[in-house]
Every structure is written in C-alpha cells, then in structure tokens.
Amino acid sequence: MSIKTDQPDALNVYLVNSGFQTVASVTLANKRKNNIFICFEQFLLNSVQSINSDWAARTIKFEKKKGLLGRRRGVVSYLMRIFALLSTFPQKKVNFYMITIVGSEYNYIIDRAVSQYGAENVTFNIIPDGSSNIAIEYFSSERKKARVQKRRVSWLDRAYNLRYTPYSGDKRGILSDIVNKIYTIPGLSHEYPPAKCEALPVPRDTLKVGNGKKKALILGQTLCNDQLMSSLEELEVKKKIINFLSCENVESIYYLPHTVAKIYKIPYELMIDGAQLVNSDKPFELYMLDEQFDYIISVYSTALITAKLFFGHRTRVVSIGSGLVSASTTDFFTNFSLYNEIGIEVIQ
C-alpha cells in the first residue's frame, strides 16, 4: 500500500478509546485544522467538548449485534455511521489516528477508507497507549505471525462487503507498513524505529503547578483485587503514603479512584483518612491537567509515567510501596525500570 506522508489539508480523524488517547489526540488537534473526534464512550466525548466545543465530535462505538453473525452486522453498522459522518466533510484526504490497527473497530476501517478515498489519500497513524508506549508486543509464535500475515477474506466478510487487512511486524500492527507515523511521548525511551516516530506536542511549558499550598493526588489502584498485593500489604503502603505526605507538609490531599473500582464497585484501594474523594467523570489525564498537583502518588501505574512526562520537574511523581507488589510480568518490570530514567521517585 502506497501512503503519502504529509497531508496538511486533510481531515484528521481521531478514534478515541481512553483518557490518554483523548489527551494525546487533543495535543495533535491543537496544531491542526479540520479535526473530528470519534469517541467510543460518552464521557470521552464530554471531555473533548469541554476542551474545545467547536471541534466536531461524535460517540460511535462498535457493538456486536444480537443473533446470527452479530459481529459482522455490528461492523457494518459501525462503518456506515463513521463514513456517513466523514462524508459530510468536504476534504478528500483523511489522516486516521488510532491506538492500533488490530481488532474489528480499527482494522476494517483501513480497507473501507482506501476504497472510498484512494490509497494515496489516506494515512493511518498510531498513538500507542499504556505499555505500548514503551515496548513492542511481538507475536508469541511464528505460526500466529504467519496466520495474521496471510489472513484471507472469508466468504462471510465478502458477503457483508468487509475486508480485514492483514498486517505484519507485531501483535498490534504498529510496525506494519500500513502505519504512517507513530506518535510517542517526548523523553520516553521506546523500541520503535526513529524514522517512523514523531513526538507528541505535549504542552509542558504551559503547565503551572503550585499556589503556595501543597496539593497531592493519590491514584487508586486494583492491586488487591488483581491479587498482586494482600490487604495487609495495602495497609502498609497506605502508612508509607501518610508518612511521606506528613514529612512533605502537604495540606490538601485528593484521592482519585481507579476506573475499574468505580465501574464494578470494588473497594477503593489506597484511600487514606483525610483525603478528599474526587467525583469526576473526566479521565485521569484530563483531570490531572486541569487541577495540576504538586505531588502525584501511586504504587505502580503507567499513569505515573504519563504524569511525569506531561509535567516534567513541575510535579513530584512518586511510586510508593512497589516493593510489595507480587508481580513478575514483563510489563511490570519494563515500566518500573523507567521510573529512575525519567525522574519518578521510588519509595519501596
């Protein structure tokens, strides 16, 4: 597939499925014109519109239909809504920005966009999220890699005028030739080819923290629920957090529950006495930018990395109690190894 690298006059379409994707997409949109946000959840749409009500934004979510061949019928409906919306804009070129090219809500867009606009008039760009900002997730076996690369159009897809585009390189398709650019967080080490990467325009210089009264944000986690920490170990972590905040003479303490804890009504881990519970539907990334804290504290989370790279030296980002986490996954140690590199303080 031949894809042009620069299309400044194109329509920029952001497929937003998380708080980080919202913030990253917004930083790109601030530097561009002709932007439209396709949000997978209503709260993400609300976040986009709260930043700039003039931006075009819609909630369009892929949902499997009930009954026979429900997934394919859901894809058809999803694509119809997206491309009906895009057809209302006059631009004949389109830049897509998404987290991956894998999965029904992303991959089927590729063939449909190429068919509608022409391969020379579309680009597909990746904004990695979570651990994908750091490391490439390769196929676990050559057999799985070959199966994805040689995937053929099934007769069922053909019946619904669908085509799933094969890809290569890695499990998320980020290294595929289909992908034009990979947008990375400035200052963060990663494994992607430099020639294909462009740093997100993080507005670090415009962020200001501190008004004379020290303010801290504790990020809730689900470590006990995920069996990565016992309740006694969580209590020990909370004591460490309280001691740290006391030594720093922090006056205002806020607690932001983990999204999973709010949705499934599980205990709010790391909540300490005296902290003000944050009742906000905003993604953490947007709440963090709006409030701008002197300290951001948790145990182990990519959110700490995001906070440090967004705020730099303006905010002290602190990992407390990571030594008590019962984790041996590559994801844990890959993230943890970055803390010292980018200036996250570690109190085990």
Short mmCIF file of N, CA, C and O in Angstrom, two decimals, residues 237 240-241 244 297-300 304 318-323 345-348:
data_model
loop_
_atom_site.label_atom_id
_atom_site.label_comp_id
_atom_site.label_asym_id
_atom_site.label_seq_id
_atom_site.Cartn_x
_atom_site.Cartn_y
_atom_site.Cartn_z
N VAL A 237 1.32 0.03 52.62
CA VAL A 237 1.55 1.07 51.61
C VAL A 237 0.88 2.37 52.03
O VAL A 237 1.47 3.46 51.91
N LYS A 240 2.91 4.17 54.48
CA LYS A 240 4.06 4.82 53.84
C LYS A 240 3.64 6.12 53.15
O LYS A 240 4.36 7.13 53.20
N ILE A 241 2.47 6.10 52.51
CA ILE A 241 1.97 7.30 51.83
C ILE A 241 1.69 8.41 52.85
O ILE A 241 2.06 9.57 52.66
N PHE A 244 4.91 9.87 54.08
CA PHE A 244 5.54 10.73 53.07
C PHE A 244 4.85 12.10 53.02
O PHE A 244 5.52 13.15 53.03
N ILE A 297 0.84 10.52 43.37
CA ILE A 297 1.35 9.36 44.10
C ILE A 297 0.53 8.12 43.76
O ILE A 297 -0.70 8.17 43.67
N SER A 298 1.21 7.00 43.57
CA SER A 298 0.56 5.71 43.45
C SER A 298 1.61 4.64 43.71
O SER A 298 2.72 4.96 44.18
N VAL A 299 1.30 3.40 43.39
CA VAL A 299 2.25 2.32 43.61
C VAL A 299 2.96 1.99 42.31
O VAL A 299 4.14 2.24 42.13
N TYR A 300 2.21 1.45 41.40
CA TYR A 300 2.77 1.04 40.11
C TYR A 300 1.72 1.27 39.05
O TYR A 300 0.64 0.67 39.08
N LEU A 304 1.62 7.06 36.27
CA LEU A 304 2.74 7.81 36.85
C LEU A 304 3.70 8.27 35.76
O LEU A 304 4.22 9.39 35.79
N VAL A 318 5.61 10.18 42.49
CA VAL A 318 6.22 9.28 43.46
C VAL A 318 5.54 7.91 43.44
O VAL A 318 4.31 7.81 43.53
N SER A 319 6.35 6.87 43.31
CA SER A 319 5.89 5.49 43.44
C SER A 319 6.22 5.02 44.85
O SER A 319 7.38 5.00 45.25
N ILE A 320 5.18 4.65 45.61
CA ILE A 320 5.37 4.23 46.99
C ILE A 320 4.85 2.80 47.18
O ILE A 320 3.70 2.51 46.84
N GLY A 321 5.71 1.93 47.68
CA GLY A 321 5.29 0.58 48.01
C GLY A 321 5.40 -0.43 46.89
O GLY A 321 4.87 -1.54 46.98
N SER A 322 6.11 -0.09 45.82
CA SER A 322 6.21 -1.01 44.68
C SER A 322 6.92 -2.30 45.06
O SER A 322 6.71 -3.35 44.43
N GLY A 323 7.75 -2.25 46.11
CA GLY A 323 8.45 -3.45 46.54
C GLY A 323 7.53 -4.51 47.12
O GLY A 323 7.94 -5.67 47.28
N GLU A 345 10.23 9.35 41.53
CA GLU A 345 10.82 8.96 42.81
C GLU A 345 10.24 7.61 43.25
O GLU A 345 9.05 7.36 43.09
N VAL A 346 11.07 6.77 43.81
CA VAL A 346 10.65 5.44 44.23
C VAL A 346 10.92 5.26 45.72
O VAL A 346 12.05 5.40 46.19
N ILE A 347 9.85 4.96 46.45
CA ILE A 347 9.95 4.63 47.88
C ILE A 347 9.34 3.24 48.03
O ILE A 347 8.13 3.07 47.98
N GLN A 348 10.18 2.25 48.16
CA GLN A 348 9.67 0.88 48.19
C GLN A 348 9.14 0.50 49.56
O GLN A 348 8.26 -0.32 49.69
#
